[in-house]
XYZ file of C-alpha atoms in Angstrom:
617
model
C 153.356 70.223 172.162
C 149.988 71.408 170.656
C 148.080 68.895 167.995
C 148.520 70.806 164.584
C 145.556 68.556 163.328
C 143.016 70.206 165.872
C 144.402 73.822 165.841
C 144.321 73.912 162.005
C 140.798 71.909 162.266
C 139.546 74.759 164.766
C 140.365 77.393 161.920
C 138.239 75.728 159.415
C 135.293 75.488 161.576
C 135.310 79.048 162.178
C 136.067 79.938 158.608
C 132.626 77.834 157.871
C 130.801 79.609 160.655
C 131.751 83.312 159.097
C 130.963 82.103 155.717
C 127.473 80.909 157.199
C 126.752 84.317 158.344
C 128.006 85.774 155.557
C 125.634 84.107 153.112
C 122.855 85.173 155.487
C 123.424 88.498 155.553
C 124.028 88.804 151.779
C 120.683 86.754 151.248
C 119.007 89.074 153.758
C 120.223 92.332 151.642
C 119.082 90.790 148.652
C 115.428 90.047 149.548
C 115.049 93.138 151.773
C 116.865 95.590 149.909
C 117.185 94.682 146.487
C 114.514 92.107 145.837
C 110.858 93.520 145.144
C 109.554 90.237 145.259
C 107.857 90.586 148.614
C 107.161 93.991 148.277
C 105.110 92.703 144.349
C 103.694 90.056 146.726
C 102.492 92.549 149.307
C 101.473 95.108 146.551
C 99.206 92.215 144.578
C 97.468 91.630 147.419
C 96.533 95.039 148.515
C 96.420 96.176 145.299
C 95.292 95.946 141.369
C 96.950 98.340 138.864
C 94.643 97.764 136.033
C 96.013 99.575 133.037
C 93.727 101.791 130.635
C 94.380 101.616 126.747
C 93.985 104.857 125.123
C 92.164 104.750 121.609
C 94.140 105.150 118.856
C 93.995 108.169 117.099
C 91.965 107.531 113.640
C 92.969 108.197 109.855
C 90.668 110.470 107.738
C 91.507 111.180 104.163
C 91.932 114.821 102.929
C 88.687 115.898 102.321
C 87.718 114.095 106.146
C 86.182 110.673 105.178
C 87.210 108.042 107.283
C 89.496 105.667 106.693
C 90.323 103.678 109.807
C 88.973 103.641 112.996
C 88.617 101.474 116.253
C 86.241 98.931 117.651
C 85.773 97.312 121.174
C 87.832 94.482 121.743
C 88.893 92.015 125.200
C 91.704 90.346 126.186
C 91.998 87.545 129.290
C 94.376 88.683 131.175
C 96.051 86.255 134.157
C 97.253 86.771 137.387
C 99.644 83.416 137.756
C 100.225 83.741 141.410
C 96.195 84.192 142.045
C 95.460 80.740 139.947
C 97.227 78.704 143.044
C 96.000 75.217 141.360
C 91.860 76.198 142.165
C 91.735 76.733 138.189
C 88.963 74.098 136.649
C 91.271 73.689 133.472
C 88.733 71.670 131.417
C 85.689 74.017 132.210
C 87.734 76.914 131.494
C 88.774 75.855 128.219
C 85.634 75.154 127.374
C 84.184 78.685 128.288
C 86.692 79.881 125.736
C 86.536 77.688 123.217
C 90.194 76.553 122.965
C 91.568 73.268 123.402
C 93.645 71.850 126.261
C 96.726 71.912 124.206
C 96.631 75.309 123.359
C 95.940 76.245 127.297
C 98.949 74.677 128.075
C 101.046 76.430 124.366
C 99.730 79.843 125.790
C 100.287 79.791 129.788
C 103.845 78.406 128.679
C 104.904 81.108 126.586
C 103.393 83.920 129.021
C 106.345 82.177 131.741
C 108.709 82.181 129.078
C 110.957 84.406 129.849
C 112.889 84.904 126.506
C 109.565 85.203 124.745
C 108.432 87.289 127.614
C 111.152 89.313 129.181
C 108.788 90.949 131.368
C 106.739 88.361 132.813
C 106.217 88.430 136.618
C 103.940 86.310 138.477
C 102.547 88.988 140.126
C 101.424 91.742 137.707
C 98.189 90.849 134.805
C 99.818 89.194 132.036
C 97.315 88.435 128.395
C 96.317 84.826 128.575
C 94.605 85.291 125.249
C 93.441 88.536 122.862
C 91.208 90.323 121.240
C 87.586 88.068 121.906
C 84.654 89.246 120.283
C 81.831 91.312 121.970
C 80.464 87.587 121.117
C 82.640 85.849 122.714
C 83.125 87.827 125.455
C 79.579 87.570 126.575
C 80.099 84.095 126.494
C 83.358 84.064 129.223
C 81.820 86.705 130.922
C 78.969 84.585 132.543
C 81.112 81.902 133.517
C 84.599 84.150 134.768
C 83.711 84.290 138.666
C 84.792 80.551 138.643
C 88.102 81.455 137.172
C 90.533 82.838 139.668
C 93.547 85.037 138.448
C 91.877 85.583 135.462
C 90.145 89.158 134.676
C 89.396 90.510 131.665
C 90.714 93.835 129.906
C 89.127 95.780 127.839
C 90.846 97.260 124.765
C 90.054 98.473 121.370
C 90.809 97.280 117.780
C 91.449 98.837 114.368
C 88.812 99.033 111.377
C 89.215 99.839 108.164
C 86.582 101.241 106.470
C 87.581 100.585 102.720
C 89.615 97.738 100.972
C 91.962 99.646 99.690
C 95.502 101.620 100.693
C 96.662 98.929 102.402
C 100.329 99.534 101.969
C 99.911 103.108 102.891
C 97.777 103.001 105.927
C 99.439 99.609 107.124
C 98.561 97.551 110.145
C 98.856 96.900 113.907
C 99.750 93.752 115.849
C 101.057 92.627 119.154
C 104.656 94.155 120.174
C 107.557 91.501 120.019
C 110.602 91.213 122.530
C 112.547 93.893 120.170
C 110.147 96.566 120.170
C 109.535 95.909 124.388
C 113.104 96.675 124.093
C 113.506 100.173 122.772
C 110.320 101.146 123.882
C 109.699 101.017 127.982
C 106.090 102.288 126.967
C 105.175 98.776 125.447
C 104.541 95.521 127.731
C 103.851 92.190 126.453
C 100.391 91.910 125.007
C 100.569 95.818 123.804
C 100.164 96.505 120.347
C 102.386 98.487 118.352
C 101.568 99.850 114.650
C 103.894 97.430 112.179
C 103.755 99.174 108.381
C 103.006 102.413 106.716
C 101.854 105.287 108.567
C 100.486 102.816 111.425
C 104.246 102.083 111.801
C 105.807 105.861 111.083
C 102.900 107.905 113.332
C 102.936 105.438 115.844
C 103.551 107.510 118.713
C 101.329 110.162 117.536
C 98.517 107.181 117.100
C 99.179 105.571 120.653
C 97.983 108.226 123.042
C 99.044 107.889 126.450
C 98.209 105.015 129.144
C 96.171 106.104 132.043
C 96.049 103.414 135.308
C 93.635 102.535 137.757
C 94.559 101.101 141.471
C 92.164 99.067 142.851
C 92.338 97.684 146.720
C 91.310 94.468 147.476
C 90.896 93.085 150.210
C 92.605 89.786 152.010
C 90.553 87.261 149.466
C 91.329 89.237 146.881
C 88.137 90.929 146.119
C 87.987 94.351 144.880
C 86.750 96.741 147.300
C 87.024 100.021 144.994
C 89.906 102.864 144.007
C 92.451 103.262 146.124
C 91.997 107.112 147.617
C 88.576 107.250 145.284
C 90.852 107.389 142.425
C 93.393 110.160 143.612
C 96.556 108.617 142.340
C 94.621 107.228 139.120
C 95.803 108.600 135.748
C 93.533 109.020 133.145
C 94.324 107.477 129.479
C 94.948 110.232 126.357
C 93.481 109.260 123.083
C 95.878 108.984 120.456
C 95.930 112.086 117.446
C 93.497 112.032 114.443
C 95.816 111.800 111.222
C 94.650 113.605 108.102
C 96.027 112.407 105.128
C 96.705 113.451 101.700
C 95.531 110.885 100.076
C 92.140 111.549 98.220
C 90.136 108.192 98.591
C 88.262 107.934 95.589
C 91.579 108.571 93.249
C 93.100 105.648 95.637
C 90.227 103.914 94.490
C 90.256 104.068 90.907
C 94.010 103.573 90.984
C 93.399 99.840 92.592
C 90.745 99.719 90.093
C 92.705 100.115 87.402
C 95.880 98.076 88.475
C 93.486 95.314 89.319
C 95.054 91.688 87.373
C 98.702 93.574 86.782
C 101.887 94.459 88.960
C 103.116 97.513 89.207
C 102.245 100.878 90.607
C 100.533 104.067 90.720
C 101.635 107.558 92.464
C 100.373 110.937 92.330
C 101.610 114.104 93.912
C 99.625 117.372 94.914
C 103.265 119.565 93.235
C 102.567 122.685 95.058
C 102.260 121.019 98.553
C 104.261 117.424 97.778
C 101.260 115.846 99.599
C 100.654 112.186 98.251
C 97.298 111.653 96.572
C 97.299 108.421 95.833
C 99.795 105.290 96.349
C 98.510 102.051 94.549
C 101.043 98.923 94.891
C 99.738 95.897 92.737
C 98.687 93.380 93.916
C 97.605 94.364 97.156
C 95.138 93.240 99.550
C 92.294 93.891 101.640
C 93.582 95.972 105.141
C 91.016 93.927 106.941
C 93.093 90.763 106.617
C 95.253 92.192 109.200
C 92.994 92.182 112.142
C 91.821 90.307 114.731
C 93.231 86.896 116.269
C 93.074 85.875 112.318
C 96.045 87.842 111.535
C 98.994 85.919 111.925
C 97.322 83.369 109.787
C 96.678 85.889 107.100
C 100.150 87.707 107.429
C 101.775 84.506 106.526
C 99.423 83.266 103.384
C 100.578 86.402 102.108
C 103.612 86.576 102.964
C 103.989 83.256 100.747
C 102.689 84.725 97.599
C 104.797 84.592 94.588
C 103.378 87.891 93.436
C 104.610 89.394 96.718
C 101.267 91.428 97.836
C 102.869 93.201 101.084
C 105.597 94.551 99.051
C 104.990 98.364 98.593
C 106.248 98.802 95.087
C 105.806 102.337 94.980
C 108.523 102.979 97.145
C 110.419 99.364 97.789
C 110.371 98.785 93.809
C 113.368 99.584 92.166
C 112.527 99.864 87.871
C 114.465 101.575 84.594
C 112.285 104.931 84.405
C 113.201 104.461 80.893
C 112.218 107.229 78.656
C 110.488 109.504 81.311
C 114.313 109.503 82.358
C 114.860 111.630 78.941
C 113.182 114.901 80.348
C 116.050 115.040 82.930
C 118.545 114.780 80.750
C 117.113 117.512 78.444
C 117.534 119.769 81.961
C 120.970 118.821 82.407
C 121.783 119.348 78.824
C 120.171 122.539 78.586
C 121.979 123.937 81.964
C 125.252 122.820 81.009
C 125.527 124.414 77.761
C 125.666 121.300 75.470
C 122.812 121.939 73.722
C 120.694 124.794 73.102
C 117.055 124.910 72.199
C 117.796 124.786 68.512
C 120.648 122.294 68.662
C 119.201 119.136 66.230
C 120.504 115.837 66.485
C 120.517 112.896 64.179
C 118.373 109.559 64.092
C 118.518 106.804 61.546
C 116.711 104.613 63.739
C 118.054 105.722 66.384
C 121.408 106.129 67.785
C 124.672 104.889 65.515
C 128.528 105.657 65.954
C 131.529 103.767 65.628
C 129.635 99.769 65.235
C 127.336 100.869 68.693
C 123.854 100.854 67.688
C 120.276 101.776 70.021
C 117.571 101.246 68.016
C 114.341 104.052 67.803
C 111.279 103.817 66.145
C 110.538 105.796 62.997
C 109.796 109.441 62.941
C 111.480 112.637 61.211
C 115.097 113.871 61.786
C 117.384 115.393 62.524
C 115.021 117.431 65.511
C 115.540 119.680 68.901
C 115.109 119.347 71.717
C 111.250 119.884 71.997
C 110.136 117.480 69.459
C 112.453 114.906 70.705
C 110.913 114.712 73.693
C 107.442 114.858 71.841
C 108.309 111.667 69.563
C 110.158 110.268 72.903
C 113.524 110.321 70.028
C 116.192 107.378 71.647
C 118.859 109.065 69.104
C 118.670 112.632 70.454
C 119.401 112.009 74.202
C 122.132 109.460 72.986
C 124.196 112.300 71.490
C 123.707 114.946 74.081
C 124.943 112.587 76.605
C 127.585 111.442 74.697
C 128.818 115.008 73.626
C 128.852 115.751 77.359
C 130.834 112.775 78.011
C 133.241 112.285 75.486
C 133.420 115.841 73.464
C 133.751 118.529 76.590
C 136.999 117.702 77.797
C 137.976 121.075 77.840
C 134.965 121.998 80.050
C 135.286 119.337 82.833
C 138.953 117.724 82.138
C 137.975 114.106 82.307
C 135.048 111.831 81.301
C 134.958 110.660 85.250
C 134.660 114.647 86.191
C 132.054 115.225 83.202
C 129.733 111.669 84.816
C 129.934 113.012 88.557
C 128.760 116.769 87.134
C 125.887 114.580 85.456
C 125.233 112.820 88.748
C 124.993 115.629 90.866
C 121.896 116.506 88.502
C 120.401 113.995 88.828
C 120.775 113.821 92.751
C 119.346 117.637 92.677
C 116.194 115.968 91.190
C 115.538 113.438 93.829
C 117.502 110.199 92.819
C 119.669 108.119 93.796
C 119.023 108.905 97.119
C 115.862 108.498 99.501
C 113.652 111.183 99.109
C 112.238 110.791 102.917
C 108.714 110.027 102.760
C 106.921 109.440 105.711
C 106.451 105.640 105.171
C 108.814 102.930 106.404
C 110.934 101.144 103.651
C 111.608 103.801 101.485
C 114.177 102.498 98.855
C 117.204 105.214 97.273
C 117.412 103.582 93.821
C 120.719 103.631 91.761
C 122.202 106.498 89.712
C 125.932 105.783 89.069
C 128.629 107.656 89.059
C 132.386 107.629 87.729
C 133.653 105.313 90.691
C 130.952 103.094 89.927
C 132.079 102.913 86.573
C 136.142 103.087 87.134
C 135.071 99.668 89.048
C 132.875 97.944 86.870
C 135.420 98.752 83.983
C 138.679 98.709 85.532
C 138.919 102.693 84.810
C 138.296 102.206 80.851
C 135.151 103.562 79.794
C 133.495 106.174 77.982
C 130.752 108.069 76.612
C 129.823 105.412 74.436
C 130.252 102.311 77.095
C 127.465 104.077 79.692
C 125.325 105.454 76.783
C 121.931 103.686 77.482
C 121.831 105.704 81.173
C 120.600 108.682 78.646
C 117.386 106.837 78.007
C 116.497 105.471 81.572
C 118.065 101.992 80.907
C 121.531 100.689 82.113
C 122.535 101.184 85.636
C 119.807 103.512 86.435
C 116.811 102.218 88.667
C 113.983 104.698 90.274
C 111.183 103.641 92.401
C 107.776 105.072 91.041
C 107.788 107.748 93.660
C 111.220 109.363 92.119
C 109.448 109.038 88.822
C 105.856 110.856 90.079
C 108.343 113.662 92.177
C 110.047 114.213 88.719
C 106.731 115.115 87.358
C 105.957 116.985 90.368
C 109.637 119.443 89.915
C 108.815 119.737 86.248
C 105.332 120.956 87.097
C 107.258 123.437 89.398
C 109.751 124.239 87.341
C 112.319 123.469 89.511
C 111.691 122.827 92.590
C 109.700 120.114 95.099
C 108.495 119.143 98.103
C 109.627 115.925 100.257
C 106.471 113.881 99.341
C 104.383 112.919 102.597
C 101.586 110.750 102.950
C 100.112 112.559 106.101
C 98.789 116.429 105.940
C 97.842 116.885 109.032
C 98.746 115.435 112.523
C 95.838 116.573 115.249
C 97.134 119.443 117.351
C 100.732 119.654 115.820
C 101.973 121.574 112.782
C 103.617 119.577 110.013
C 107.021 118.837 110.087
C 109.108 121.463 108.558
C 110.922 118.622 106.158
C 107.820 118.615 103.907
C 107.439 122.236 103.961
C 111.313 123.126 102.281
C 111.459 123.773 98.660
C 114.149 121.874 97.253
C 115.858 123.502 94.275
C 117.553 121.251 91.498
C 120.862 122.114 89.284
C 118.708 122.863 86.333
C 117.770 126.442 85.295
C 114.426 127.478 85.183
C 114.391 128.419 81.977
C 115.600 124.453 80.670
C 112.387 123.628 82.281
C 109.725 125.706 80.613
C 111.476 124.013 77.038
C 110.655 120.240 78.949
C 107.077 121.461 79.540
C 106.707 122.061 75.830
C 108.091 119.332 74.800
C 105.470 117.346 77.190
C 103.017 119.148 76.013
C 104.094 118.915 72.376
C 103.807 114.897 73.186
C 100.463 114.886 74.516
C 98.511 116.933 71.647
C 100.376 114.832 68.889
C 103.414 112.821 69.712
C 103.227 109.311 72.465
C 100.965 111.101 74.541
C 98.406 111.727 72.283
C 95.538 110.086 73.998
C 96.149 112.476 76.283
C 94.517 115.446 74.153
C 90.663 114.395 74.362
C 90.761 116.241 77.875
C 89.452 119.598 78.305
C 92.606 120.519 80.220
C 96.095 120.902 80.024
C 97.918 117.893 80.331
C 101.702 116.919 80.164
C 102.778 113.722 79.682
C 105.964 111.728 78.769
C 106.024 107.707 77.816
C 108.426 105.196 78.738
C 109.009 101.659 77.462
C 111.350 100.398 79.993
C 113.303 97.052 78.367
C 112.630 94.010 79.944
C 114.204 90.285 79.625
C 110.440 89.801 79.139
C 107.684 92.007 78.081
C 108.283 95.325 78.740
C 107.113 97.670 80.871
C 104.694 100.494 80.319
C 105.921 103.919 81.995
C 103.803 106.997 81.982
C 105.016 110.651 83.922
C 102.639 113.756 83.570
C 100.938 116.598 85.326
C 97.973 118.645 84.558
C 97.032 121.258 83.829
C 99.942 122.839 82.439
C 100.259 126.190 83.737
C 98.119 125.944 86.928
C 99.442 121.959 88.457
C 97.482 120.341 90.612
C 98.696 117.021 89.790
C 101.568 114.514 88.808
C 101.168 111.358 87.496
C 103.521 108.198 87.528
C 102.115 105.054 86.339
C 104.396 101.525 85.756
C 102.633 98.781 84.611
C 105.269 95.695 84.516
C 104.994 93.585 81.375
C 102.580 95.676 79.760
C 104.353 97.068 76.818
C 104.591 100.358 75.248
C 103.839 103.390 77.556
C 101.206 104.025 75.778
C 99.420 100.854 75.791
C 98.854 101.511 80.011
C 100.800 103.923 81.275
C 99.190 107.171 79.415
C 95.555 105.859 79.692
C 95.307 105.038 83.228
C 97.449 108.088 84.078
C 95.113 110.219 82.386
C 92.301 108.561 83.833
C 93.686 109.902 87.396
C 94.124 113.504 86.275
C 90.247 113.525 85.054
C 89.066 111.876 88.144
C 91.170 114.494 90.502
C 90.688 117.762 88.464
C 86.796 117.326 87.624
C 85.837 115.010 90.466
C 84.438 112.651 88.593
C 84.821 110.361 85.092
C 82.788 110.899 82.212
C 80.982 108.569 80.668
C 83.224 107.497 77.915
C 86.274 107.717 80.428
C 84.117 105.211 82.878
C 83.713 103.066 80.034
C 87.961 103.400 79.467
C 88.233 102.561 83.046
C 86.002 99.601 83.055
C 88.043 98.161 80.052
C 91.185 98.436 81.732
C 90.043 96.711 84.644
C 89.053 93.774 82.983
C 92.206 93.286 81.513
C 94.641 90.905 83.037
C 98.923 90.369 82.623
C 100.597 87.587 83.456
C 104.583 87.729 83.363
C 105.343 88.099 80.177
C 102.481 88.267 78.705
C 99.825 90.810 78.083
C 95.988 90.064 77.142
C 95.247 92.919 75.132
């Protein structure tokens, strides 16, 4: 009888055995087959792929002055599997000027592989960036003692002015995210992080070229592999033109200087963006060099928020600029007529509801309204559309969605698609908003402050400068774009589409009046020194605080070449800021220059400071 002990004791041996081989031959498919370890190993050693950096494409403004532009710049790169321990650690830190601790911070993050996702021993990884031709020259004596260590060379970005910082925006060094959706990128590549550095960025970036090198067994470069045959050549990024005219942009910052708020003007017949001013801002050349993380977080700390773009991120009340959209929408639908006058004791007063007005004659149309900026006028036509034209739309919720979808055809509510990151829609409300917030009762009377740019209602200062820009049109505009012209390409058709708004042309040309009308006697006033045409309509947008001063105009009248939006938080009636300094930019852009009392104007305004609510005067 057999021993069940050693048969069953024979099977487990040779189950061991076949497992043995197994693992083998799995182990032997992986590093043969599907490993490139050795074959990275064998590469490293034969050969150096050293990468070329195209130069970024620069930034002109529109009439070709430049605005940003690149300078030489090195980065340490490391080999790790070429350092082998023969690395002096003190004298190397030394050469560079960093301390031991930070040696140690860097060469652990380049292994880390959630921080670096695509580290490999093997391939040049940046030890540390952008040196100085300074301190270059300083490692570069002193580098032949450093093994694995080689130096790339790379450029960096210059800005030529202090100013549009929010607009041109910055670059810095790709994170793990960008790596991610981008195989272009590597660690240590640098990617363009805000405005049009961010939204051009491929355009900017060019193309990589790549050099292979052969070296020999010690590792020493012995030239280009086939004198260069396989090497691929780097392609400079595209010039950007943009619309922006530099010395407007500079007055604007100028002017905004000691306040918050925001400037925008629009080219109408083209949309093209003339000048963005977000206040406070800072100086572009914070954001470059190995200085820039430091910088990026001081302000990124700062109560008064500097790297917030208000001109397209800030949401405000467009208080009453908001009126010359509801004189369109009045106009169009038939609820008033040119001639139709409305009451104003003070402004607006039925059944106990009272919003106040300042003093001026009445009853008035539509024209003179919008001249004395009347609170009582637009109060009535919006309520008649609300609450008295049942017949014509069935139901106060279908009358408020007609009276959205006006106000959508003008460009709110929605994002109007600007070619800068961070673009905010705003809020215009409509009867499901309202059957929420009110549980379905509501009427006329319970929404009536939307008629005057108060309420619900919130427009970024772009919205309110593209209003002026479809008024100056009569109807129509132009997605508004920061960039005019990409090097070699033809603009994107999306800023070359009139869009049309619900309003008839002929409710416009009555609006233009009336803007006129305001700036040769009514809030606009100032307005009518100039030697052109200008429109112009004030806003006082309430505040908890001190409110804010709102200016929208164009100029000249019948020939527009620009539109104006000026918001000024905290600085009071729309005339006190808003109509000056926007007038100030129509002068500066239509005759080129200031005159002399207008430089004096500008020089005053400057000087003059707001705290939160408060206002030096």
């Amino acid at each position: 009888m057999k021993d069940s002990n050693l048969e069953y004791r024979h099977y487990v041996i040779g189950g061991v055995a076949v497992l043995i081989v197994v693992v083998y031959i799995i182990r032997l498919f992986t590093l043969q087959i599907t490993s490139d370890d050795y074959k990275k190993s064998a590469d490293s050693n034969a050969f150096l792929k050293k990468i070329e950096y195209p130069a970024r494409g620069a930034i002109l403004d529109r009439h070709g002055k430049l605005m940003v532009y690149n300078q030489p710049s090195y980065d340490i790169m490391v080999v790790m599997n070429e350092i082998k321990g023969r690395l002096d650690t003190l004298e190397f830190c030394h050469a560079l000027g960093i301390s031991h601790e930070e040696f140690d911070k860097r060469m652990a993050a380049i292994k880390d592989r959630n921080r670096n996702p695509g580290y490999s021993r093997f391939t040049e990884q940046v030890f540390l960036s952008q040196l100085s031709d300074k301190d270059f020259s300083m490692f570069q004596e002193k580098m032949f003692r450093f093994p694995g260590f080689y130096v790339q060379k790379r450029t960096v970005r210059q800005y030529q002015y202090p100013v549009a910082a929010h607009v041109l925006g910055d670059v810095a060094e790709v994170s793990p995210s960008d790596i991610e959706e981008d195989d272009y990128y590597q660690p240590g590549d640098y990617i363009g992080k805000l405005g049009v550095e961010r939204s051009y960025e491929k355009e900017l970036r060019g193309v990589k070229g790549i050099q292979i090198l052969l070296r020999d067994a010690h590792g020493r470069v012995q030239g280009r592999y086939r004198n260069g045959e396989l090497d691929q050549r780097a392609q400079p990024g595209k010039n950007l033109t943009l619309g922006i005219d530099l010395e407007l942009q500079k007055l604007g910052e100028r002017l905004l200087e000691g306040k918050i708020g925001s400037i925008v003007a629009i080219e109408p017949s083209t949309g093209e963006v003339l000048c963005m001013v977000s206040s406070p801002s800072y100086d572009p050349r914070l954001m470059v060099g190995r200085q820039r993380s430091k910088n990026h977080r001081v302000l990124s700390q700062d109560v008064w928020k500097p790297l917030l773009n208000r001109s397209i991120m800030g949401l405000y009340p467009p208080g009453s600029t908001f009126k010359t959209s509801q004189g369109l929408t009045f106009l169009s639908e038939g609820i008033i007529t040119p001639a139709t006058q409305y009451p104003c004791a003070h402004g607006f007063n039925f059944r106990g509801l009272h919003v106040g007005c300042h003093g001026h004659a009445a009853p008035l149309p539509l024209v003179p309204a919008l001249s004395t900026s009347c609170n009582g006028f637009f109060c009535w036509g919006l309520y008649h559309m609300l609450n008295q034209n049942i017949t014509k739309y069935g139901s106060v919720q279908k009358a408020m969605d007609t009276w959205r979808d006006y106000m959508v055809s003008m460009g709110f509510g929605y994002k109007l698609g600007i070619d800068l990151p961070g673009e905010k829609r705003g809020l215009i409300p409509n009867s499901q908003f309202y059957d929420k917030a009110y549980k379905g009762s509501w009427n006329g009377l319970t929404v009536i402050s939307i008629s005057i740019g108060q309420g619900e209602v919130l427009l970024t200062p772009l919205q309110i400068a593209n209003l002026g820009a479809t008024i100056a049109n009569r109807g129509y505009y132009y997605v508004p774009h920061v960039v005019r012209k990409v090097q070699g390409e033809p603009i994107d058709t999306a800023f070359t589409r009139r869009h049309y708004t619900k309003a008839e042309r002929t409710a416009y040309d009555y609006v233009v009046q009336g803007m006129r009308s305001s700036a040769l006697g009514g809030t606009c006033h100032e307005l009518a020194r100039y030697d052109f045409e200008a429109c112009g309509k004030t806003g006082t947008a309430q505040n908890r605080g001190h409110d804010h001063s709102v200016f929208m105009g164009f100029a000249p009248m019948n020939n527009p070449q620009i539109a104006v939006a000026v918001y000024v938080e905290n600085g009071g009636w729309g005339a006190t800021y808003g109509v000056p300094i926007g007038g100030l930019l129509m002068e500066q852009y239509i005759k080129g220059k200031l005159s002399e009392a207008s430089l004096a104007k500008a020089q005053s305004i400057q000087e003059r400071r707001i705290a939160y609510g408060t206002t030096d005067r």
